[in-house]
Coordinates of N, CA and C in Angstrom, one line a residue:
M9 N 0.8 -1.2 0.0 CA 0.0 0.0 0.0 C 0.9 1.3 0.0
L10 N 1.9 1.3 0.8 CA 2.8 2.4 0.9 C 3.5 2.6 -0.4
F11 N 3.9 1.5 -1.1 CA 4.6 1.6 -2.4 C 3.7 2.3 -3.4
A12 N 2.4 2.0 -3.5 CA 1.5 2.5 -4.4 C 1.4 4.1 -4.2
K13 N 1.4 4.5 -3.0 CA 1.3 5.9 -2.7 C 2.6 6.7 -3.2
L14 N 3.7 6.1 -3.3 CA 4.9 6.7 -3.8 C 5.0 6.8 -5.3
L15 N 4.2 6.0 -6.0 CA 4.2 6.0 -7.5 C 3.3 7.1 -8.0
P16 N 3.7 7.7 -9.2 CA 2.9 8.7 -9.8 C 1.6 8.1 -10.3
H17 N 0.5 8.8 -10.0 CA -0.8 8.2 -10.4 C -1.8 9.4 -10.9
D18 N -2.9 9.0 -11.4 CA -4.0 9.8 -11.9 C -3.6 10.6 -13.2
G19 N -2.7 11.6 -13.1 CA -2.3 12.3 -14.4 C -3.4 13.3 -14.8
N20 N -4.4 13.5 -14.1 CA -5.5 14.5 -14.4 C -6.1 14.2 -15.8
F21 N -6.2 13.0 -16.1 CA -6.7 12.6 -17.5 C -8.1 13.1 -17.8
F22 N -9.0 13.0 -16.8 CA -10.4 13.4 -17.1 C -10.5 14.9 -17.4
E23 N -9.7 15.7 -16.7 CA -9.7 17.2 -17.0 C -9.2 17.4 -18.4
L24 N -8.1 16.7 -18.7 CA -7.6 16.9 -20.1 C -8.6 16.4 -21.2
F25 N -9.3 15.3 -20.9 CA -10.3 14.9 -21.8 C -11.4 16.0 -22.0
N26 N -11.8 16.6 -20.9 CA -12.8 17.6 -20.9 C -12.3 18.8 -21.7
Q27 N -11.1 19.2 -21.5 CA -10.5 20.3 -22.3 C -10.4 20.0 -23.7
H28 N -10.1 18.8 -24.1 CA -10.0 18.4 -25.5 C -11.4 18.4 -26.1
A29 N -12.4 17.9 -25.4 CA -13.7 17.9 -25.9 C -14.2 19.4 -26.1
D30 N -13.8 20.3 -25.2 CA -14.2 21.7 -25.4 C -13.5 22.2 -26.7
C31 N -12.3 21.8 -27.0 CA -11.6 22.3 -28.2 C -12.4 21.7 -29.5
I32 N -12.8 20.5 -29.4 CA -13.6 19.9 -30.5 C -14.9 20.7 -30.7
V33 N -15.6 21.0 -29.7 CA -16.8 21.8 -29.8 C -16.5 23.2 -30.4
M34 N -15.4 23.8 -29.9 CA -15.0 25.1 -30.5 C -14.8 25.0 -32.0
A35 N -14.0 24.0 -32.4 CA -13.8 23.7 -33.8 C -15.1 23.5 -34.6
A36 N -16.0 22.7 -34.0 CA -17.3 22.5 -34.7 C -18.1 23.7 -34.8
E37 N -18.1 24.5 -33.7 CA -18.9 25.8 -33.8 C -18.3 26.7 -34.8
S38 N -17.0 26.8 -34.9 CA -16.3 27.7 -35.8 C -16.6 27.2 -37.2
F39 N -16.5 25.9 -37.4 CA -16.8 25.3 -38.7 C -18.3 25.6 -39.1
S40 N -19.2 25.5 -38.2 CA -20.6 25.8 -38.5 C -20.7 27.3 -38.9
Q41 N -20.0 28.2 -38.2 CA -20.0 29.6 -38.6 C -19.4 29.8 -40.0
L42 N -18.4 29.1 -40.3 CA -17.7 29.2 -41.6 C -18.7 28.8 -42.7
V43 N -19.5 27.7 -42.5 CA -20.5 27.3 -43.5 C -21.6 28.3 -43.5
E44 N -22.1 28.8 -42.4 CA -23.2 29.7 -42.3 C -22.9 31.0 -43.0
H45 N -21.6 31.5 -42.8 CA -21.2 32.8 -43.4 C -20.3 32.6 -44.6
Y46 N -20.4 31.6 -45.3 CA -19.5 31.2 -46.4 C -19.3 32.3 -47.4
D47 N -20.4 33.0 -47.7 CA -20.3 34.1 -48.8 C -19.5 35.3 -48.4
D48 N -19.3 35.4 -47.1 CA -18.5 36.6 -46.6 C -17.0 36.1 -46.4
T49 N -16.2 36.5 -47.4 CA -14.8 35.9 -47.4 C -14.0 36.2 -46.1
D50 N -14.1 37.4 -45.6 CA -13.4 37.8 -44.4 C -13.8 36.9 -43.2
R51 N -15.2 36.7 -43.0 CA -15.6 35.8 -42.0 C -15.3 34.4 -42.2
R52 N -15.3 34.0 -43.5 CA -14.9 32.6 -43.8 C -13.5 32.3 -43.4
E53 N -12.6 33.3 -43.7 CA -11.2 33.1 -43.3 C -11.0 33.1 -41.8
R54 N -11.7 34.0 -41.1 CA -11.6 34.1 -39.7 C -12.1 32.8 -39.0
H55 N -13.2 32.3 -39.5 CA -13.7 31.0 -38.9 C -12.8 29.8 -39.2
A56 N -12.2 29.8 -40.4 CA -11.3 28.8 -40.8 C -10.1 28.8 -39.8
K57 N -9.6 30.0 -39.5 CA -8.5 30.2 -38.6 C -8.9 29.7 -37.2
Q58 N -10.1 30.0 -36.8 CA -10.6 29.5 -35.5 C -10.6 28.0 -35.4
V59 N -11.0 27.4 -36.5 CA -11.0 25.9 -36.6 C -9.6 25.4 -36.4
D60 N -8.6 26.0 -37.1 CA -7.2 25.6 -37.0 C -6.7 25.8 -35.6
D61 N -7.0 27.0 -35.0 CA -6.6 27.2 -33.6 C -7.1 26.2 -32.6
A62 N -8.4 25.9 -32.8 CA -9.0 24.9 -31.9 C -8.3 23.5 -32.1
E63 N -8.0 23.2 -33.4 CA -7.4 21.9 -33.7 C -6.0 21.8 -33.1
H64 N -5.3 22.9 -33.2 CA -3.9 23.0 -32.6 C -3.9 22.8 -31.1
A65 N -4.9 23.5 -30.5 CA -5.0 23.4 -29.0 C -5.4 21.9 -28.7
A66 N -6.2 21.3 -29.5 CA -6.5 19.9 -29.2 C -5.3 19.0 -29.4
D67 N -4.5 19.3 -30.4 CA -3.2 18.5 -30.6 C -2.3 18.7 -29.4
R68 N -2.2 19.9 -28.8 CA -1.4 20.1 -27.6 C -1.9 19.2 -26.5
L69 N -3.2 19.2 -26.3 CA -3.8 18.4 -25.2 C -3.6 16.9 -25.5
T70 N -3.6 16.5 -26.7 CA -3.4 15.1 -27.0 C -1.9 14.7 -26.6
H71 N -1.0 15.6 -26.9 CA 0.4 15.3 -26.6 C 0.6 15.3 -25.0
Q72 N -0.2 16.2 -24.4 CA -0.1 16.3 -22.9 C -0.6 15.0 -22.3
V73 N -1.7 14.5 -22.8 CA -2.3 13.2 -22.3 C -1.3 12.1 -22.6
N74 N -0.7 12.0 -23.8 CA 0.3 11.0 -24.0 C 1.5 11.0 -23.2
R75 N 2.0 12.3 -22.9 CA 3.1 12.4 -22.0 C 2.7 12.0 -20.6
A76 N 1.5 12.4 -20.1 CA 1.1 11.9 -18.8 C 0.9 10.4 -18.7
L77 N 0.5 9.9 -19.8 CA 0.3 8.4 -19.8 C 1.6 7.7 -19.6
H78 N 2.7 8.2 -20.2 CA 4.0 7.6 -20.1 C 4.6 7.9 -18.7
K79 N 4.2 8.9 -18.0 CA 4.8 9.2 -16.7 C 4.0 8.7 -15.6
T80 N 2.8 8.2 -15.8 CA 1.9 7.8 -14.8 C 1.9 6.3 -14.6
F81 N 2.1 5.8 -13.4 CA 2.1 4.4 -13.2 C 0.7 3.8 -13.0
I82 N -0.1 4.5 -12.2 CA -1.4 4.1 -11.9 C -2.4 5.1 -12.6
T83 N -3.1 4.6 -13.6 CA -4.1 5.4 -14.3 C -5.5 5.1 -13.9
P84 N -6.4 6.1 -14.0 CA -7.8 5.9 -13.5 C -8.6 4.9 -14.3
I85 N -8.2 4.8 -15.6 CA -8.8 3.7 -16.5 C -7.7 3.1 -17.3
D86 N -8.0 2.0 -17.9 CA -7.0 1.3 -18.7 C -6.2 2.2 -19.6
R87 N -4.9 2.0 -19.7 CA -4.0 2.8 -20.5 C -4.4 2.8 -22.0
E88 N -4.8 1.6 -22.5 CA -5.2 1.4 -23.9 C -6.5 2.2 -24.2
H89 N -7.4 2.3 -23.2 CA -8.6 3.1 -23.3 C -8.3 4.6 -23.3
I90 N -7.4 5.0 -22.5 CA -7.0 6.4 -22.5 C -6.4 6.8 -23.8
H91 N -5.5 5.9 -24.3 CA -4.9 6.2 -25.6 C -5.9 6.2 -26.8
S92 N -6.7 5.2 -26.8 CA -7.8 5.1 -27.8 C -8.7 6.3 -27.8
L93 N -9.1 6.7 -26.6 CA -10.1 7.8 -26.5 C -9.5 9.1 -27.0
I94 N -8.3 9.4 -26.5 CA -7.7 10.7 -26.9 C -7.3 10.7 -28.4
S95 N -6.9 9.5 -28.9 CA -6.6 9.5 -30.3 C -7.8 9.7 -31.2
T96 N -8.9 9.0 -30.8 CA -10.2 9.2 -31.5 C -10.7 10.6 -31.4
M97 N -10.6 11.2 -30.2 CA -11.0 12.6 -30.1 C -10.1 13.5 -31.0
D98 N -8.9 13.2 -31.1 CA -8.0 14.0 -31.9 C -8.3 13.8 -33.4
D99 N -8.8 12.6 -33.8 CA -9.2 12.4 -35.1 C -10.4 13.3 -35.5
V100 N -11.3 13.5 -34.5 CA -12.5 14.3 -34.8 C -12.0 15.8 -35.0
A101 N -11.1 16.3 -34.2 CA -10.6 17.6 -34.4 C -9.9 17.7 -35.8
D102 N -9.1 16.7 -36.1 CA -8.4 16.7 -37.4 C -9.4 16.7 -38.6
L103 N -10.5 16.0 -38.5 CA -11.5 15.9 -39.6 C -12.2 17.3 -39.7
L104 N -12.5 18.0 -38.7 CA -13.0 19.3 -38.8 C -12.1 20.2 -39.5
Q105 N -10.8 20.2 -39.1 CA -9.8 21.0 -39.7 C -9.7 20.7 -41.2
D106 N -9.7 19.4 -41.5 CA -9.6 18.9 -42.9 C -10.7 19.5 -43.8
A107 N -11.9 19.4 -43.2 CA -13.1 19.9 -43.9 C -13.0 21.4 -44.1
A108 N -12.6 22.2 -43.1 CA -12.4 23.6 -43.3 C -11.4 23.9 -44.3
E109 N -10.3 23.2 -44.3 CA -9.2 23.4 -45.3 C -9.7 23.0 -46.7
A110 N -10.5 22.0 -46.8 CA -11.0 21.6 -48.2 C -11.9 22.6 -48.7
I111 N -12.8 23.2 -47.9 CA -13.7 24.2 -48.4 C -12.9 25.4 -48.9
T112 N -11.9 25.8 -48.1 CA -11.1 26.9 -48.5 C -10.2 26.6 -49.8
L113 N -9.6 25.5 -49.8 CA -8.7 25.1 -50.8 C -9.5 24.9 -52.2
Y114 N -10.6 24.3 -52.1 CA -11.4 24.1 -53.4 C -12.2 25.3 -53.8
D115 N -12.3 26.3 -53.0 CA -13.1 27.5 -53.3 C -14.4 27.1 -53.9
V116 N -15.2 26.4 -53.1 CA -16.5 25.9 -53.5 C -17.4 27.2 -53.7
P117 N -18.2 27.2 -54.8 CA -18.9 28.5 -55.1 C -20.0 28.8 -54.1
H118 N -20.6 27.7 -53.5 CA -21.7 27.9 -52.5 C -21.9 26.7 -51.6
M119 N -22.5 26.9 -50.5 CA -22.7 25.8 -49.6 C -24.1 25.2 -50.0
T120 N -24.2 23.9 -50.1 CA -25.4 23.2 -50.4 C -26.2 23.0 -49.1
D121 N -27.5 22.7 -49.3 CA -28.3 22.4 -48.1 C -27.8 21.2 -47.4
E122 N -27.3 20.3 -48.1 CA -26.8 19.0 -47.5 C -25.5 19.3 -46.6
I123 N -24.7 20.2 -47.1 CA -23.5 20.6 -46.4 C -23.9 21.3 -45.1
R124 N -24.9 22.1 -45.2 CA -25.4 22.8 -44.0 C -26.0 21.9 -43.0
L125 N -26.8 20.9 -43.5 CA -27.4 19.9 -42.6 C -26.3 19.0 -42.0
L126 N -25.4 18.6 -42.8 CA -24.3 17.7 -42.2 C -23.5 18.5 -41.2
T127 N -23.3 19.8 -41.4 CA -22.5 20.6 -40.5 C -23.3 20.7 -39.1
D128 N -24.6 20.9 -39.2 CA -25.5 21.0 -38.0 C -25.4 19.7 -37.3
L129 N -25.5 18.5 -38.0 CA -25.4 17.2 -37.3 C -24.1 17.0 -36.7
S130 N -23.0 17.4 -37.4 CA -21.7 17.3 -36.8 C -21.5 18.1 -35.5
L131 N -22.0 19.3 -35.5 CA -21.9 20.2 -34.3 C -22.7 19.5 -33.2
K132 N -23.9 19.0 -33.4 CA -24.7 18.4 -32.4 C -23.9 17.1 -31.9
C133 N -23.3 16.4 -32.8 CA -22.6 15.2 -32.4 C -21.4 15.6 -31.5
C134 N -20.7 16.6 -31.9 CA -19.6 17.0 -31.1 C -20.0 17.5 -29.7
Q135 N -21.1 18.2 -29.6 CA -21.6 18.7 -28.3 C -22.0 17.5 -27.4
R136 N -22.7 16.5 -28.0 CA -23.1 15.4 -27.3 C -21.9 14.5 -26.9
M137 N -20.8 14.5 -27.7 CA -19.6 13.8 -27.4 C -19.0 14.5 -26.1
R138 N -19.0 15.8 -26.1 CA -18.4 16.5 -25.0 C -19.2 16.1 -23.7
D139 N -20.6 16.1 -23.8 CA -21.4 15.7 -22.7 C -21.0 14.3 -22.2
A140 N -20.8 13.4 -23.1 CA -20.4 12.0 -22.7 C -19.0 12.0 -22.0
V141 N -18.1 12.8 -22.5 CA -16.7 12.8 -22.0 C -16.8 13.4 -20.5
V142 N -17.6 14.4 -20.3 CA -17.7 14.9 -19.0 C -18.2 13.9 -18.0
L143 N -19.0 12.9 -18.4 CA -19.5 11.9 -17.5 C -18.5 10.8 -17.2
L144 N -17.5 10.7 -17.9 CA -16.5 9.6 -17.7 C -16.0 9.5 -16.3
K145 N -15.7 10.6 -15.7 CA -15.1 10.6 -14.4 C -15.9 9.8 -13.4
D146 N -17.3 9.9 -13.5 CA -18.1 9.3 -12.5 C -19.0 8.1 -13.1
V147 N -18.4 7.5 -14.2 CA -19.2 6.5 -14.8 C -19.5 5.3 -14.0
A148 N -18.8 5.1 -12.9 CA -19.0 4.0 -12.0 C -20.3 4.2 -11.2
N149 N -20.8 5.4 -11.1 CA -22.1 5.7 -10.5 C -23.2 5.2 -11.5
P150 N -24.2 4.4 -11.0 CA -25.2 3.8 -11.9 C -26.0 4.9 -12.7
A151 N -26.3 6.0 -12.0 CA -27.1 7.1 -12.7 C -26.3 7.7 -13.8
T152 N -25.0 7.9 -13.5 CA -24.1 8.5 -14.5 C -23.9 7.6 -15.6
A153 N -23.7 6.3 -15.3 CA -23.6 5.3 -16.4 C -24.8 5.3 -17.3
E154 N -26.0 5.4 -16.7 CA -27.2 5.4 -17.5 C -27.2 6.6 -18.4
A155 N -26.9 7.8 -17.8 CA -26.8 9.0 -18.6 C -25.8 8.9 -19.7
S156 N -24.7 8.3 -19.4 CA -23.6 8.1 -20.4 C -24.1 7.2 -21.6
F157 N -24.8 6.2 -21.2 CA -25.4 5.3 -22.2 C -26.4 6.0 -23.1
K158 N -27.2 6.8 -22.5 CA -28.3 7.5 -23.2 C -27.6 8.5 -24.2
T159 N -26.6 9.2 -23.7 CA -25.8 10.1 -24.6 C -25.2 9.4 -25.7
C160 N -24.6 8.3 -25.5 CA -24.0 7.5 -26.6 C -25.0 7.0 -27.6
K161 N -26.2 6.7 -27.1 CA -27.3 6.3 -28.1 C -27.7 7.5 -28.9
E162 N -27.7 8.7 -28.3 CA -28.0 9.9 -29.1 C -27.0 10.2 -30.1
I163 N -25.7 10.0 -29.8 CA -24.6 10.2 -30.7 C -24.8 9.2 -31.9
D164 N -25.1 8.0 -31.5 CA -25.3 6.9 -32.6 C -26.4 7.3 -33.5
Q165 N -27.5 7.9 -33.0 CA -28.6 8.3 -33.8 C -28.2 9.5 -34.7
L166 N -27.5 10.4 -34.2 CA -27.0 11.6 -35.0 C -26.1 11.1 -36.1
E167 N -25.2 10.1 -35.8 CA -24.3 9.5 -36.8 C -25.1 8.8 -37.9
S168 N -26.1 8.1 -37.5 CA -27.0 7.5 -38.5 C -27.7 8.5 -39.4
D169 N -28.2 9.6 -38.8 CA -28.8 10.6 -39.5 C -27.8 11.2 -40.5
A170 N -26.6 11.5 -40.1 CA -25.6 12.1 -40.9 C -25.2 11.1 -42.1
D171 N -25.2 9.8 -41.8 CA -24.9 8.9 -42.9 C -26.0 8.9 -44.0
R172 N -27.3 9.0 -43.5 CA -28.4 9.1 -44.5 C -28.3 10.4 -45.3
V173 N -28.0 11.5 -44.7 CA -27.8 12.8 -45.4 C -26.7 12.7 -46.4
L174 N -25.6 12.1 -45.9 CA -24.4 12.0 -46.8 C -24.7 11.2 -48.0
R175 N -25.3 10.0 -47.9 CA -25.6 9.2 -49.0 C -26.6 9.9 -50.0
S176 N -27.6 10.6 -49.4 CA -28.5 11.3 -50.2 C -27.8 12.5 -51.0
A177 N -26.9 13.2 -50.3 CA -26.1 14.3 -50.9 C -25.3 13.8 -52.1
I178 N -24.6 12.7 -51.8 CA -23.7 12.1 -52.9 C -24.5 11.7 -54.1
S179 N -25.7 11.0 -53.8 CA -26.5 10.6 -54.9 C -27.0 11.8 -55.7
K180 N -27.5 12.8 -55.0 CA -28.0 14.1 -55.7 C -26.9 14.8 -56.4
L181 N -25.7 14.8 -55.9 CA -24.5 15.4 -56.5 C -24.2 14.7 -57.8
F182 N -24.2 13.4 -57.8 CA -23.8 12.7 -59.1 C -25.0 12.8 -60.1
R183 N -26.2 12.9 -59.7 CA -27.3 13.0 -60.6 C -27.4 14.4 -61.2
N184 N -27.2 15.5 -60.4 CA -27.6 16.8 -60.8 C -26.4 17.7 -61.1
E185 N -25.2 17.4 -60.7 CA -24.1 18.4 -61.0 C -23.4 18.0 -62.3
P186 N -23.5 18.9 -63.3 CA -22.9 18.6 -64.6 C -21.4 18.8 -64.7
D187 N -20.9 19.7 -63.8 CA -19.4 20.0 -63.8 C -18.7 19.0 -62.9
V188 N -17.8 18.2 -63.6 CA -17.1 17.1 -62.9 C -16.2 17.7 -61.8
R189 N -15.6 18.9 -62.1 CA -14.8 19.5 -61.0 C -15.5 19.8 -59.8
E190 N -16.8 20.3 -59.9 CA -17.6 20.6 -58.7 C -18.0 19.3 -58.0
V191 N -18.2 18.2 -58.8 CA -18.5 16.9 -58.2 C -17.3 16.5 -57.3
I192 N -16.1 16.6 -57.8 CA -14.9 16.2 -57.1 C -14.7 17.1 -55.8
K193 N -14.9 18.4 -56.0 CA -14.8 19.3 -54.8 C -15.8 19.0 -53.7
L194 N -17.1 18.9 -54.1 CA -18.1 18.7 -53.1 C -18.0 17.3 -52.5
K195 N -17.6 16.4 -53.2 CA -17.5 15.0 -52.7 C -16.4 15.0 -51.6
A196 N -15.3 15.7 -51.9 CA -14.2 15.8 -50.9 C -14.6 16.4 -49.6
I197 N -15.5 17.3 -49.7 CA -16.0 18.0 -48.5 C -16.9 17.1 -47.7

């Protein structure tokens, strides 16, 4: 027992997860603003930079979690789960940044209704993911576990909705868009 008290433990992982989730939501909100105000070039560039800034902050937190993981002997949850969670969360931030860069890089002439709907679903999913991450610290509590399960079901439903919108958007794009370049651009986004 005394030996365990001398070893580094905890690593403040849950707080880092929460901060990372906040960065993801900031990136998603900025991406949503980018799409909403796409026709205003100055606002588009400002929101794209905000997405980049949030993604870079998320990257720093990912590195901080990984450093803490290597320095901490006793972790609050399994090491592999910590690594998997922070890596997956970082992937979400990266995908938001990739989408913002693709919109800017390809200079898409306008945002489609499907892009707007997917953006809205993505933002909601990121917000619910943050809600789920906040619950992790107390997931051993049955009420918290139930709330976490409910939140995960909501995220799953949002993902299913987004999949349907995406399939419909791609189908519509290939049927209705005569310019092959626009098809390539919009499909990439």
